[in-house]
mmCIF file with all atom_site columns, C-alpha atoms and ligand atoms in Angstrom:
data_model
loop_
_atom_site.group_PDB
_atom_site.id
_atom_site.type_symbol
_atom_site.label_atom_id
_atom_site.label_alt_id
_atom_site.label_comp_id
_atom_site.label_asym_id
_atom_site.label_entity_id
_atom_site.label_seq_id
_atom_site.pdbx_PDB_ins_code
_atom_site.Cartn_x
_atom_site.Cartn_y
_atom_site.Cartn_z
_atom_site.occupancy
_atom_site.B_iso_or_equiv
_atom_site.pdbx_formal_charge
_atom_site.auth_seq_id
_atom_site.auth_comp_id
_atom_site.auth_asym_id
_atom_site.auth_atom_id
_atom_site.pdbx_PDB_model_num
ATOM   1   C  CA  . UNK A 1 1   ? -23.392 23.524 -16.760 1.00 0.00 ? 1   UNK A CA  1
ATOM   2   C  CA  . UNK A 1 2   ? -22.756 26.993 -15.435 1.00 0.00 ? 2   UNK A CA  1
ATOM   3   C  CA  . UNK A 1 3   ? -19.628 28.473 -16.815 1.00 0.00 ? 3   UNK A CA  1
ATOM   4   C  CA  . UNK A 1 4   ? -16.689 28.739 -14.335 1.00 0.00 ? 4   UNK A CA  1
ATOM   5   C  CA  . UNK A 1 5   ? -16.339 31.759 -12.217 1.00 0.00 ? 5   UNK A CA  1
ATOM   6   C  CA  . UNK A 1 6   ? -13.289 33.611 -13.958 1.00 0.00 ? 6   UNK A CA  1
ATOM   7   C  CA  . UNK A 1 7   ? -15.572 33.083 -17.378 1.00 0.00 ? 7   UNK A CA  1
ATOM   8   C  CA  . UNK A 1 8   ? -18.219 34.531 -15.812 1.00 0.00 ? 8   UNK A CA  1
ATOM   9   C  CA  . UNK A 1 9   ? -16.493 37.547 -14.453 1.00 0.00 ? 9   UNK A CA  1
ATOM   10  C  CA  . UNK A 1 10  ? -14.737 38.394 -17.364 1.00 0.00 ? 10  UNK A CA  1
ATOM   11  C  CA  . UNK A 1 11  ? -17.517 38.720 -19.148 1.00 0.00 ? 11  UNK A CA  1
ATOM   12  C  CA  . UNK A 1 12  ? -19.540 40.593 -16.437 1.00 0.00 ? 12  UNK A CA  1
ATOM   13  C  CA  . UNK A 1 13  ? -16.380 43.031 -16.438 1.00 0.00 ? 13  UNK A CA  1
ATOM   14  C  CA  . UNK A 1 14  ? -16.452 43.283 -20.572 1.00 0.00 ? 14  UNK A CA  1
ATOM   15  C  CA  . UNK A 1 15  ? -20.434 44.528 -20.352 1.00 0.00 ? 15  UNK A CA  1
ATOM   16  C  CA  . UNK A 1 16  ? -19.726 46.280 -16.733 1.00 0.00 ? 16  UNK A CA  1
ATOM   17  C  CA  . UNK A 1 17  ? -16.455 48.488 -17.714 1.00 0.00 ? 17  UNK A CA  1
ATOM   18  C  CA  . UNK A 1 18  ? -14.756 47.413 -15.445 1.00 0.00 ? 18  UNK A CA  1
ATOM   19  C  CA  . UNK A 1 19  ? -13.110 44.635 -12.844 1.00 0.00 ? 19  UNK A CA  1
ATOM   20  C  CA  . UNK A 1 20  ? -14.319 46.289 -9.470  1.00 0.00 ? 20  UNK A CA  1
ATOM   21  C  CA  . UNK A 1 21  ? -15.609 44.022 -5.652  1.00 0.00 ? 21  UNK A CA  1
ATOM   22  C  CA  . UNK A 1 22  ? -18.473 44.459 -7.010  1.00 0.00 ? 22  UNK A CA  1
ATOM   23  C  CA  . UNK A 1 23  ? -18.226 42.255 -10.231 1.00 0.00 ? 23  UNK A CA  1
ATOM   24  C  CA  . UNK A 1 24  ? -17.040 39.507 -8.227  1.00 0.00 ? 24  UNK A CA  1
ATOM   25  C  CA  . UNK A 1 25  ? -19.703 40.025 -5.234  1.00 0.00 ? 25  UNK A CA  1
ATOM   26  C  CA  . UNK A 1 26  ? -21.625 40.113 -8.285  1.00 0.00 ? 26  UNK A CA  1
ATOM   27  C  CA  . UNK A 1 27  ? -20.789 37.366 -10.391 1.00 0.00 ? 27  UNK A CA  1
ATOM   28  C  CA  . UNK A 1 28  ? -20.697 35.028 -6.907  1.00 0.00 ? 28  UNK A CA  1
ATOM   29  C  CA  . UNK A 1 29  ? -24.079 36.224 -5.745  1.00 0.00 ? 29  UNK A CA  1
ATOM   30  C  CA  . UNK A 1 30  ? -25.618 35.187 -9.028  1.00 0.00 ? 30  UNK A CA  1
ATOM   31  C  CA  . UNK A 1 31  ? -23.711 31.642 -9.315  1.00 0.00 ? 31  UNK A CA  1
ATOM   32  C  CA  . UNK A 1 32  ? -25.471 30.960 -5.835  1.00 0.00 ? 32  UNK A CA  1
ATOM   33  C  CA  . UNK A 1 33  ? -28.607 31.972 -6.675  1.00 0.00 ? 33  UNK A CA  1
ATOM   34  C  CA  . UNK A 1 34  ? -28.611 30.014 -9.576  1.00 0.00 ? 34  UNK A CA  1
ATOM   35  C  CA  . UNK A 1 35  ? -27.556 26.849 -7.578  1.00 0.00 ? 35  UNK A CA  1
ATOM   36  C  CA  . UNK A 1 36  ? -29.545 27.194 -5.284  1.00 0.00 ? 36  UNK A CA  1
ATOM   37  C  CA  . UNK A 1 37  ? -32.797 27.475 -7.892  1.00 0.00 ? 37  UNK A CA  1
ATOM   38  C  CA  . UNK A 1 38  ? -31.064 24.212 -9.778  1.00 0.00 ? 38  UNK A CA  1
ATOM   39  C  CA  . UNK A 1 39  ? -30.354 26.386 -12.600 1.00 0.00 ? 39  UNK A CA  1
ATOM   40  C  CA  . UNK A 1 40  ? -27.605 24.885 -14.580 1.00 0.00 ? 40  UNK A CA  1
ATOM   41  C  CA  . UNK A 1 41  ? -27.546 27.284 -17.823 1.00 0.00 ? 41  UNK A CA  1
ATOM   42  C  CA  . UNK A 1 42  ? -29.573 30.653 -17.031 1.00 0.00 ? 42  UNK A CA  1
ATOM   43  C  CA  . UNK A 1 43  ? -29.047 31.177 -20.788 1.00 0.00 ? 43  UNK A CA  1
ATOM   44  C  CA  . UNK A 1 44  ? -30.322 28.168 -22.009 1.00 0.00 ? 44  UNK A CA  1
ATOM   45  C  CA  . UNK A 1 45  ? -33.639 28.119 -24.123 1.00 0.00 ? 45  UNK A CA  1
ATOM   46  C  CA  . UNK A 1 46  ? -35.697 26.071 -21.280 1.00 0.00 ? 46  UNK A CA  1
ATOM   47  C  CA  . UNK A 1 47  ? -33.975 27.608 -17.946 1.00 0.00 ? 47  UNK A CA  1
ATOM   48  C  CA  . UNK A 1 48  ? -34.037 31.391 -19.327 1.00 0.00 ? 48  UNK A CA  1
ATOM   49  C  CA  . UNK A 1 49  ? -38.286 31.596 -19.387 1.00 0.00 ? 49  UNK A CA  1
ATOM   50  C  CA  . UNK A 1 50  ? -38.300 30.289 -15.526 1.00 0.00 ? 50  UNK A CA  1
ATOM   51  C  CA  . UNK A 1 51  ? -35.678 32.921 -13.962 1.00 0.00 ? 51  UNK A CA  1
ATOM   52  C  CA  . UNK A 1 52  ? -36.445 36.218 -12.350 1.00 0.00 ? 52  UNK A CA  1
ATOM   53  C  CA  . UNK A 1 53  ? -34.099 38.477 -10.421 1.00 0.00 ? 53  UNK A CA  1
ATOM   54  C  CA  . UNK A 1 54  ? -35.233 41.530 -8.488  1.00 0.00 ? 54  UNK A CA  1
ATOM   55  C  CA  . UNK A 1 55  ? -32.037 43.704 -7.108  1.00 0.00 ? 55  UNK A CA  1
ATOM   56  C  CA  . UNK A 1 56  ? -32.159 45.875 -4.468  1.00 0.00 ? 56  UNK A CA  1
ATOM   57  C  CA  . UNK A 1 57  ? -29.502 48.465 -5.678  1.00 0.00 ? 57  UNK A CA  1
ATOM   58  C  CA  . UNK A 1 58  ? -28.224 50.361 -8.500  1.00 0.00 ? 58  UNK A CA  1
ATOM   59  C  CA  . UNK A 1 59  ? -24.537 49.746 -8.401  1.00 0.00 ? 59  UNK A CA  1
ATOM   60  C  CA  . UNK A 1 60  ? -22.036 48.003 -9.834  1.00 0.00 ? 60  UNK A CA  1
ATOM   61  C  CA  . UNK A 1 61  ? -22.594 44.105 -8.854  1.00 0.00 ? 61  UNK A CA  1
ATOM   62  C  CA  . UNK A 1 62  ? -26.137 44.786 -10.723 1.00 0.00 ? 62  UNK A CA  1
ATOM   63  C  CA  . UNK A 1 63  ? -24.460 44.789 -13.721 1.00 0.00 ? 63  UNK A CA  1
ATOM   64  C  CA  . UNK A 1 64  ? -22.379 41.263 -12.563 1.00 0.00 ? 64  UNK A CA  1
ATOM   65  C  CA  . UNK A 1 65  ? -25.974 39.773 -11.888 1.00 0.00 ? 65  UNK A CA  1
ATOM   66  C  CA  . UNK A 1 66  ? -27.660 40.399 -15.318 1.00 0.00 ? 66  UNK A CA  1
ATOM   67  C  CA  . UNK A 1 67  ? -24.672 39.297 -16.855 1.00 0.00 ? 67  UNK A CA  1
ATOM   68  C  CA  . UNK A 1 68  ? -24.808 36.038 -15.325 1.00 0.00 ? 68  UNK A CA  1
ATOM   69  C  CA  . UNK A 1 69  ? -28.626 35.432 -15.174 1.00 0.00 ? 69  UNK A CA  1
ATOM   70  C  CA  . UNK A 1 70  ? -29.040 37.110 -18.408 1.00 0.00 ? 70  UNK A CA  1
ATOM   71  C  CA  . UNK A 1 71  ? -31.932 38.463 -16.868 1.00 0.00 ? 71  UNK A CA  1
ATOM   72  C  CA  . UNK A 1 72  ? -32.998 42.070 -18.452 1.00 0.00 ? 72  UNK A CA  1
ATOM   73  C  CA  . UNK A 1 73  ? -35.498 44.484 -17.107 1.00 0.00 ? 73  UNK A CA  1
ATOM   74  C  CA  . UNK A 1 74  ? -36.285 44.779 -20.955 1.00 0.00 ? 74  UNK A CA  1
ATOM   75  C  CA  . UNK A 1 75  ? -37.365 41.006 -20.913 1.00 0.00 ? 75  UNK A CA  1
ATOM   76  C  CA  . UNK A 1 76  ? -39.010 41.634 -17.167 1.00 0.00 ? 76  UNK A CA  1
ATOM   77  C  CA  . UNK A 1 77  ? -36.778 39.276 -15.977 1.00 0.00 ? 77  UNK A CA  1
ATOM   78  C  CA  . UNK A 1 78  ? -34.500 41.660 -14.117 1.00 0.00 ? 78  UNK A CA  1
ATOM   79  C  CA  . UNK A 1 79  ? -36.809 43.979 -11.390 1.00 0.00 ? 79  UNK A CA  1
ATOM   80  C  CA  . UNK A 1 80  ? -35.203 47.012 -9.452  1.00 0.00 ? 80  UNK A CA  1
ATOM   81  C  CA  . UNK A 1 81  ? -36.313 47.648 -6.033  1.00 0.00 ? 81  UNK A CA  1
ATOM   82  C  CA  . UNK A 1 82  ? -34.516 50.600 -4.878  1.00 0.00 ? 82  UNK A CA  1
ATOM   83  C  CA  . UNK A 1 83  ? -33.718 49.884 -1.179  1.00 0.00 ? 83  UNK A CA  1
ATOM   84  C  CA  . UNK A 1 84  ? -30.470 50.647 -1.029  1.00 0.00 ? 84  UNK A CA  1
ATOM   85  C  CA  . UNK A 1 85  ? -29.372 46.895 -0.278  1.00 0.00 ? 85  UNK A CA  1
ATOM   86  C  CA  . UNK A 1 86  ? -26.732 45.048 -1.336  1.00 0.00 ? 86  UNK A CA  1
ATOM   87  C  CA  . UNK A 1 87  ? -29.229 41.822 -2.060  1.00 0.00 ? 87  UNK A CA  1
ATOM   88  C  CA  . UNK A 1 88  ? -31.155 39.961 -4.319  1.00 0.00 ? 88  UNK A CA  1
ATOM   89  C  CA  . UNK A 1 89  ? -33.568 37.906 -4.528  1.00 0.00 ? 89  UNK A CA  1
ATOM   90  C  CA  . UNK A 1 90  ? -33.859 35.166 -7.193  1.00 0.00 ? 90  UNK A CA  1
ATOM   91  C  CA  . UNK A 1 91  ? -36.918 33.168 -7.952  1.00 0.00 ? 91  UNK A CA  1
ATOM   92  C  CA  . UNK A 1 92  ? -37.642 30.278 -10.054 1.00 0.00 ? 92  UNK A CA  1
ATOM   93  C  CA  . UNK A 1 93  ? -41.265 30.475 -12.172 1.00 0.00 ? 93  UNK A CA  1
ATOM   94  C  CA  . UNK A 1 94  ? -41.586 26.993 -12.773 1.00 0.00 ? 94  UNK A CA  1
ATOM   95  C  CA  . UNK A 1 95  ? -40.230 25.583 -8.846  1.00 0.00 ? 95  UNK A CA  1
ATOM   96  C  CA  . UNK A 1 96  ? -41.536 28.738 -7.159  1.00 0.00 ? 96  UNK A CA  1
ATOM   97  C  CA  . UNK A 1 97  ? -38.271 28.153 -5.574  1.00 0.00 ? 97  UNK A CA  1
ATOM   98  C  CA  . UNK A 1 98  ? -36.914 31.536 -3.897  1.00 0.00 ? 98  UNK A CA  1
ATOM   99  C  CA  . UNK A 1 99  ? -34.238 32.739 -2.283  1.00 0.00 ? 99  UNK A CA  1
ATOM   100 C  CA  . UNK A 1 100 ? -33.128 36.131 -0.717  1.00 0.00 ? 100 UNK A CA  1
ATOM   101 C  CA  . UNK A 1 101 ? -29.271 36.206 -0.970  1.00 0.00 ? 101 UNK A CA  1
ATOM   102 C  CA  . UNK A 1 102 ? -28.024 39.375 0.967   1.00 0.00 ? 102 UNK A CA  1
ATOM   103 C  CA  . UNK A 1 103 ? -24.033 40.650 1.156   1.00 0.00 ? 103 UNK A CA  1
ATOM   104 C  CA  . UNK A 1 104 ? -22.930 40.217 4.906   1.00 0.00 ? 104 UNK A CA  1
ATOM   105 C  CA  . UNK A 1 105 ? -21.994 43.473 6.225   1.00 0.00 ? 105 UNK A CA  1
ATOM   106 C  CA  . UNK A 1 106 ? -19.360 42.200 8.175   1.00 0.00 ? 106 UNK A CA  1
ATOM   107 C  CA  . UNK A 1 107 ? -17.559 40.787 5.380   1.00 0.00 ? 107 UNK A CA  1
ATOM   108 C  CA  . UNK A 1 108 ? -15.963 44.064 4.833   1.00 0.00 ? 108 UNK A CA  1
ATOM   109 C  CA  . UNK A 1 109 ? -14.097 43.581 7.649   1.00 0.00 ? 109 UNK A CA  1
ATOM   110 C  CA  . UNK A 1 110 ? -13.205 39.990 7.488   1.00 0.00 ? 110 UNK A CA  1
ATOM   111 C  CA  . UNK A 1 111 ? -11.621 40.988 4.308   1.00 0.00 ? 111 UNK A CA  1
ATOM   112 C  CA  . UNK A 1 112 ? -8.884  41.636 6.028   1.00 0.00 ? 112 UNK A CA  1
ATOM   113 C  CA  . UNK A 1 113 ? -8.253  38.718 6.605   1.00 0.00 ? 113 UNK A CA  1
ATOM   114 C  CA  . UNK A 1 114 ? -8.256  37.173 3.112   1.00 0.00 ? 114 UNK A CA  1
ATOM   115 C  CA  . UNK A 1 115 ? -6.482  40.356 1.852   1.00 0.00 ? 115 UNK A CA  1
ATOM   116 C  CA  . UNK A 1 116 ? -2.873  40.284 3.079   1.00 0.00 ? 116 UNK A CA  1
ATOM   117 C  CA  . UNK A 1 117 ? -0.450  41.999 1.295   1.00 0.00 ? 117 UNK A CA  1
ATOM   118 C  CA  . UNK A 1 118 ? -3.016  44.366 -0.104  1.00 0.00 ? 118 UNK A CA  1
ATOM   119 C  CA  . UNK A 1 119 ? -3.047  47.797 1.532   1.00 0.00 ? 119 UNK A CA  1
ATOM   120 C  CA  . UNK A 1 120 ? -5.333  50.000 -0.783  1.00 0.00 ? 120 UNK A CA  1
ATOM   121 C  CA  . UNK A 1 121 ? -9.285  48.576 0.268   1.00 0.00 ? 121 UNK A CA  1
ATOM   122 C  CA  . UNK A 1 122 ? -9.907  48.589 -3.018  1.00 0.00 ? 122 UNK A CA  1
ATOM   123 C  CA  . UNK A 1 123 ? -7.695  45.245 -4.012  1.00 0.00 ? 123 UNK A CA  1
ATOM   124 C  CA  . UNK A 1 124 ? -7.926  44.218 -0.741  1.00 0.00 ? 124 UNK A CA  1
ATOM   125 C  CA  . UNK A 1 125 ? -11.710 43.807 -1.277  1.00 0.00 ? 125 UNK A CA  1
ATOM   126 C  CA  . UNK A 1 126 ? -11.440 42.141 -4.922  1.00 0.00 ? 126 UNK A CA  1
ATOM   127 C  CA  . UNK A 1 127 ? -8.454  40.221 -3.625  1.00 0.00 ? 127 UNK A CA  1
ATOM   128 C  CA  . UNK A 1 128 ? -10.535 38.898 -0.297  1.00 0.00 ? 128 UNK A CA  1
ATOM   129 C  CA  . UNK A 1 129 ? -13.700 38.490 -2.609  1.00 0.00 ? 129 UNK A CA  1
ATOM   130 C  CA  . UNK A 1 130 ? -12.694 36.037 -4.448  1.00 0.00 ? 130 UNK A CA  1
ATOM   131 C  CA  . UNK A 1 131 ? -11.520 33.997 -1.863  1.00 0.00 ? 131 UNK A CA  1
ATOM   132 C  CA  . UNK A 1 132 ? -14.161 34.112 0.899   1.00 0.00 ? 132 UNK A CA  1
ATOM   133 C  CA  . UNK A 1 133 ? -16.350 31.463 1.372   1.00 0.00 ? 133 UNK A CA  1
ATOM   134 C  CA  . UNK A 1 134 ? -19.990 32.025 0.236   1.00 0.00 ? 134 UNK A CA  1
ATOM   135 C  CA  . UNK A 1 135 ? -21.622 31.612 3.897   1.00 0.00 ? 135 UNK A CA  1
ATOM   136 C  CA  . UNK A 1 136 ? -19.005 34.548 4.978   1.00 0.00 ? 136 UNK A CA  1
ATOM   137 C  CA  . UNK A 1 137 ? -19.807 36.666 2.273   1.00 0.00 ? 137 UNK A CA  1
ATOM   138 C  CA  . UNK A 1 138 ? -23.521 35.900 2.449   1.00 0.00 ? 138 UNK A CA  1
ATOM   139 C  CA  . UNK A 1 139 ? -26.858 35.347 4.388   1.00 0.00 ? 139 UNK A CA  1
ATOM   140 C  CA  . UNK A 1 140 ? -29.457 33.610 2.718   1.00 0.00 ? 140 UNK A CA  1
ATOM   141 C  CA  . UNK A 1 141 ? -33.474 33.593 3.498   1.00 0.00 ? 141 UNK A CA  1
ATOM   142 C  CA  . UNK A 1 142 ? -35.557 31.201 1.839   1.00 0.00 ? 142 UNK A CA  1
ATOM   143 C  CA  . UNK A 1 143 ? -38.510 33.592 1.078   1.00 0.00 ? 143 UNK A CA  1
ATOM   144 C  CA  . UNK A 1 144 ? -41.962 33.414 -0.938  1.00 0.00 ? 144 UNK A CA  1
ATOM   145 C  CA  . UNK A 1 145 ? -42.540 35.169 -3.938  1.00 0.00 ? 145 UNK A CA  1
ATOM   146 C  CA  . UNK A 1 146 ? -45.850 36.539 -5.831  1.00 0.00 ? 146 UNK A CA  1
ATOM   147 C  CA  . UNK A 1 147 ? -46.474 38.774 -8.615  1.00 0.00 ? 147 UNK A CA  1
ATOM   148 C  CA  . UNK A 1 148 ? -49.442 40.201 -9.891  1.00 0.00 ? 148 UNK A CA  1
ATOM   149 C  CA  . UNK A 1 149 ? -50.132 38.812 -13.741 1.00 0.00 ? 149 UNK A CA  1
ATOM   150 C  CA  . UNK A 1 150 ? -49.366 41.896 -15.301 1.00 0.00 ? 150 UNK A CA  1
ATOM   151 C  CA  . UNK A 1 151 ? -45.911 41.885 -13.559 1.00 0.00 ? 151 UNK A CA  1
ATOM   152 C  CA  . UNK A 1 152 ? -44.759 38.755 -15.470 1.00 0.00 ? 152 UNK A CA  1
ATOM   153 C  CA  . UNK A 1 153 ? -42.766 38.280 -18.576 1.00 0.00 ? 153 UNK A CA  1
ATOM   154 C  CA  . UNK A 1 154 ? -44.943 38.214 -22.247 1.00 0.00 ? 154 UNK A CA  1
ATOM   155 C  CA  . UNK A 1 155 ? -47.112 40.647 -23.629 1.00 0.00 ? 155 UNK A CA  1
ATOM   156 C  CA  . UNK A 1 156 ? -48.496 43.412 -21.884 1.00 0.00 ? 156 UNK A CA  1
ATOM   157 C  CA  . UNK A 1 157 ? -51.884 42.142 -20.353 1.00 0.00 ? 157 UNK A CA  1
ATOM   158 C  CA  . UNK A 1 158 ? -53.356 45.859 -19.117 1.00 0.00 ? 158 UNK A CA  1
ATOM   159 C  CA  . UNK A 1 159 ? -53.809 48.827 -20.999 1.00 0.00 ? 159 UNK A CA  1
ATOM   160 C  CA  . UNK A 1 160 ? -55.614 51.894 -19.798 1.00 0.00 ? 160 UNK A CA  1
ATOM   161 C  CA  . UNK A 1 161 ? -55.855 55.273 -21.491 1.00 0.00 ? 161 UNK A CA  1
ATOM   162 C  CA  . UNK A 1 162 ? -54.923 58.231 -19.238 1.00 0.00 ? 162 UNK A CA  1
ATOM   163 C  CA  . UNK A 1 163 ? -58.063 60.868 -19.203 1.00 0.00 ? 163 UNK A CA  1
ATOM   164 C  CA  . UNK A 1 164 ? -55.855 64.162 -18.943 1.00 0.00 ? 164 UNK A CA  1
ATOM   165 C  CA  . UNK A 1 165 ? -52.931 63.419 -21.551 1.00 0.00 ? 165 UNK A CA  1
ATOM   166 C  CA  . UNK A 1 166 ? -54.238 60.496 -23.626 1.00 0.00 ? 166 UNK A CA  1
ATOM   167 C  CA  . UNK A 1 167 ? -51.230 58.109 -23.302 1.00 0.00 ? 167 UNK A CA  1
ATOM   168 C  CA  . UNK A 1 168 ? -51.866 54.632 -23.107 1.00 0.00 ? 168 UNK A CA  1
ATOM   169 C  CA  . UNK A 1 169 ? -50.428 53.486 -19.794 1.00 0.00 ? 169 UNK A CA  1
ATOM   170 C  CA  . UNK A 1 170 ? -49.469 49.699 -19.762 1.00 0.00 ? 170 UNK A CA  1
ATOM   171 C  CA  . UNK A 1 171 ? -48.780 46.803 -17.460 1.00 0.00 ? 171 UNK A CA  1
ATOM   172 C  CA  . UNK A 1 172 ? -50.941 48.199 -14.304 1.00 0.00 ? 172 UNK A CA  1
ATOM   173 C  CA  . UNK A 1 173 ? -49.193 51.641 -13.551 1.00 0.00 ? 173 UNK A CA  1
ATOM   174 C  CA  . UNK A 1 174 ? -52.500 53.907 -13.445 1.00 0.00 ? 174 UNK A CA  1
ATOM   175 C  CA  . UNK A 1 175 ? -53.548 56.045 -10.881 1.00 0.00 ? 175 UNK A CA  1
ATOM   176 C  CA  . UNK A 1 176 ? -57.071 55.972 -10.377 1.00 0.00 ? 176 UNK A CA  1
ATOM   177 C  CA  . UNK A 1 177 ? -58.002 59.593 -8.723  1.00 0.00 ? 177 UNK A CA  1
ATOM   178 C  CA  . UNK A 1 178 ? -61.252 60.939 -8.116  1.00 0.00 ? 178 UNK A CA  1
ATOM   179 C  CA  . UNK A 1 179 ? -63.149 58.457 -10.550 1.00 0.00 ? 179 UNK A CA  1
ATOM   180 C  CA  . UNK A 1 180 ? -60.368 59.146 -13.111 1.00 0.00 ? 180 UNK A CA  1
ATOM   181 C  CA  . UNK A 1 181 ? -57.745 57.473 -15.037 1.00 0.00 ? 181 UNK A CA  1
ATOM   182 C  CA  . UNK A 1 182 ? -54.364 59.358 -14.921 1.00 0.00 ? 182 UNK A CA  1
ATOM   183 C  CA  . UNK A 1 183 ? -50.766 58.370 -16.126 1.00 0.00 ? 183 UNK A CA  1
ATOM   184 C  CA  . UNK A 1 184 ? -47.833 58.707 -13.378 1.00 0.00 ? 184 UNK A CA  1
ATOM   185 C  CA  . UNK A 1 185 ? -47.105 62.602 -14.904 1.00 0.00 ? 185 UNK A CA  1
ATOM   186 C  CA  . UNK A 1 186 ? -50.752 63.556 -15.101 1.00 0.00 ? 186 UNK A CA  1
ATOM   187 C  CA  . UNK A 1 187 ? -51.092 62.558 -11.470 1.00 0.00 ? 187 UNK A CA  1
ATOM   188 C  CA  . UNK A 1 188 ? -48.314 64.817 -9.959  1.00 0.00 ? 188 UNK A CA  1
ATOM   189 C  CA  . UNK A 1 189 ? -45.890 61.946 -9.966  1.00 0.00 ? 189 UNK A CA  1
ATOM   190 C  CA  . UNK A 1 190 ? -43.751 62.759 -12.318 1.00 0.00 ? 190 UNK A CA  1
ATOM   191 C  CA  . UNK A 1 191 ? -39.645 62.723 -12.108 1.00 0.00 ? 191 UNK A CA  1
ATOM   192 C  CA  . UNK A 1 192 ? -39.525 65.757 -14.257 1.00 0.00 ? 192 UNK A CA  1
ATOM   193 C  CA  . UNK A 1 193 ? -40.958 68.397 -14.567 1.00 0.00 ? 193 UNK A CA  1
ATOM   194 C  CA  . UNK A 1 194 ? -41.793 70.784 -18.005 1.00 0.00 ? 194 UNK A CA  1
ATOM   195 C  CA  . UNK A 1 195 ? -39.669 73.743 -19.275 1.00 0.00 ? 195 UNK A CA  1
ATOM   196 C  CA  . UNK A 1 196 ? -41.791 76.128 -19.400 1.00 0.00 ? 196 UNK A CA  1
ATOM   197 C  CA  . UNK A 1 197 ? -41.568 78.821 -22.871 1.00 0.00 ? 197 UNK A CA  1
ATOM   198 C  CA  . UNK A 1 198 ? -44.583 80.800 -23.317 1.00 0.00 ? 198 UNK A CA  1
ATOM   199 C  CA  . UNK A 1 199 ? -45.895 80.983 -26.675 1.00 0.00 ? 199 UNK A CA  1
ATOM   200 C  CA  . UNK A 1 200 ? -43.712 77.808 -27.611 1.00 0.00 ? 200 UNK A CA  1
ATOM   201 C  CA  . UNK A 1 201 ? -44.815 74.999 -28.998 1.00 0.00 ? 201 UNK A CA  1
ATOM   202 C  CA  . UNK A 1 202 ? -43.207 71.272 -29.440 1.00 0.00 ? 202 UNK A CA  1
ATOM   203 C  CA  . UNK A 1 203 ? -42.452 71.648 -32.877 1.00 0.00 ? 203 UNK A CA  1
ATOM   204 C  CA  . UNK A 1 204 ? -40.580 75.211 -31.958 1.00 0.00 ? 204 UNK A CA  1
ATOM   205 C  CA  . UNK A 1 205 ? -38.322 73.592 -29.103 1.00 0.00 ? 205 UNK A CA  1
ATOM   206 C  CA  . UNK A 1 206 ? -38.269 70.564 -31.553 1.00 0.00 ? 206 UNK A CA  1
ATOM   207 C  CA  . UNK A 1 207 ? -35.988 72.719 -34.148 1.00 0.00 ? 207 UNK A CA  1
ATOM   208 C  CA  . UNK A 1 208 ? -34.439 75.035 -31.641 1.00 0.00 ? 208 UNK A CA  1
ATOM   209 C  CA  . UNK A 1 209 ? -33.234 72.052 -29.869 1.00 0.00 ? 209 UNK A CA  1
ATOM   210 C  CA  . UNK A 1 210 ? -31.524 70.221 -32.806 1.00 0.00 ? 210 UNK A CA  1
ATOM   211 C  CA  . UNK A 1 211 ? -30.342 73.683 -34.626 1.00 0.00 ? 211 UNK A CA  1
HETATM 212 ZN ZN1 . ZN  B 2 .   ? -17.841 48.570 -10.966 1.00 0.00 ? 301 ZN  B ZN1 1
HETATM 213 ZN ZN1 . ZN  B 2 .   ? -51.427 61.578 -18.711 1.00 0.00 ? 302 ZN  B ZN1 1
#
């Protein structure tokens, strides 16, 4: 059985920080999903292998949907897609089962509604959230889902070796560029990019660093 909703959000709000809309947009979002997959106990030895989650957005009911799945991007069970979307999409391995649960926009404004008493949109919003039924907080779309092997849970199933840097690059993310193998950095893609110290080397900024 899946654990009642005010066990579920308080322990989303232990791991999240905090009680916030989003932890109970959250915490709902994820008890539908599961139901609607015929997952009873995400947690449970047999259900846990079969769930995976992708989110669309790096916010606070993110943290409400891991908690209840217990899906982890360390276990690649938990995938980001970084649209900017309140949604997610929840998928069962062994049913192929998916479904596409997106917050309504307009629920913002029927809050209102569900809110009285509350002035600052804040409580109005966790006050209304809990309330609201699921179809007004949320569209559904029964979608199809694929991954590529490599994608999956288990152990890593490619390796390559980058050409430039020699780092082994796992799970598919080479770039192949004019006949050669590169890692993400090597190939310009990097989200950083090097301090440059002439004349230093790592061990130098190694020491200077933790002096
Ligand atoms: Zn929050
Ligand atoms: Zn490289």
């Amino acid at each position: 059985m899946l654990k009642s909703f005010e066990e579920l959000l308080e322990e989303s709000v232990i791991k999240h920080g905090h009680l916030c809309p989003g932890q109970i947009l959250g915490v709902r979002m994820a008890m539908l999903g599961c139901r609607l997959l015929g997952i009873d106990d995400p947690y449970s030895p047999d259900e846990r292998k079969n769930l995976i989650v992708f989110v669309e957005i790096d916010r606070c009911a993110t943290d409400a949907i891991e908690s209840v799945t217990g899906c982890k991007m360390g276990k690649r069970t938990l995938k980001f897609r970084d649209y900017g979307l309140m949604a997610a999409t929840f998928w069962n391995l062994e049913s192929d089962l998916a479904y596409r649960i997106v917050a309504r926009e307009d629920a913002r404004h029927k809050a209102q509604d569900y809110g009285s008493g509350e002035t600052d949109p804040f409580y109005l919003q966790m006050k209304a959230y809990r309330q609201m039924p699921e179809e007004e907080l949320f569209s559904i779309q029964r979608v199809q889902m694929e991954l590529p092997p490599w994608e999956l849970p288990g152990p890593p199933r490619r390796h390559a070796r980058c050409h430039r840097c020699g780092e082994v690059v796992r799970d598919g993310r080479e770039v192949y560029r004019d006949q050669e193998v590169l890692c993400r950095p090597c190939a310009g893609e990097a989200y950083f990019r090097p301090w440059i110290a002439e004349g230093k080397s790592s061990a130098d900024i190694y020491k200077e660093a933790l002096s």
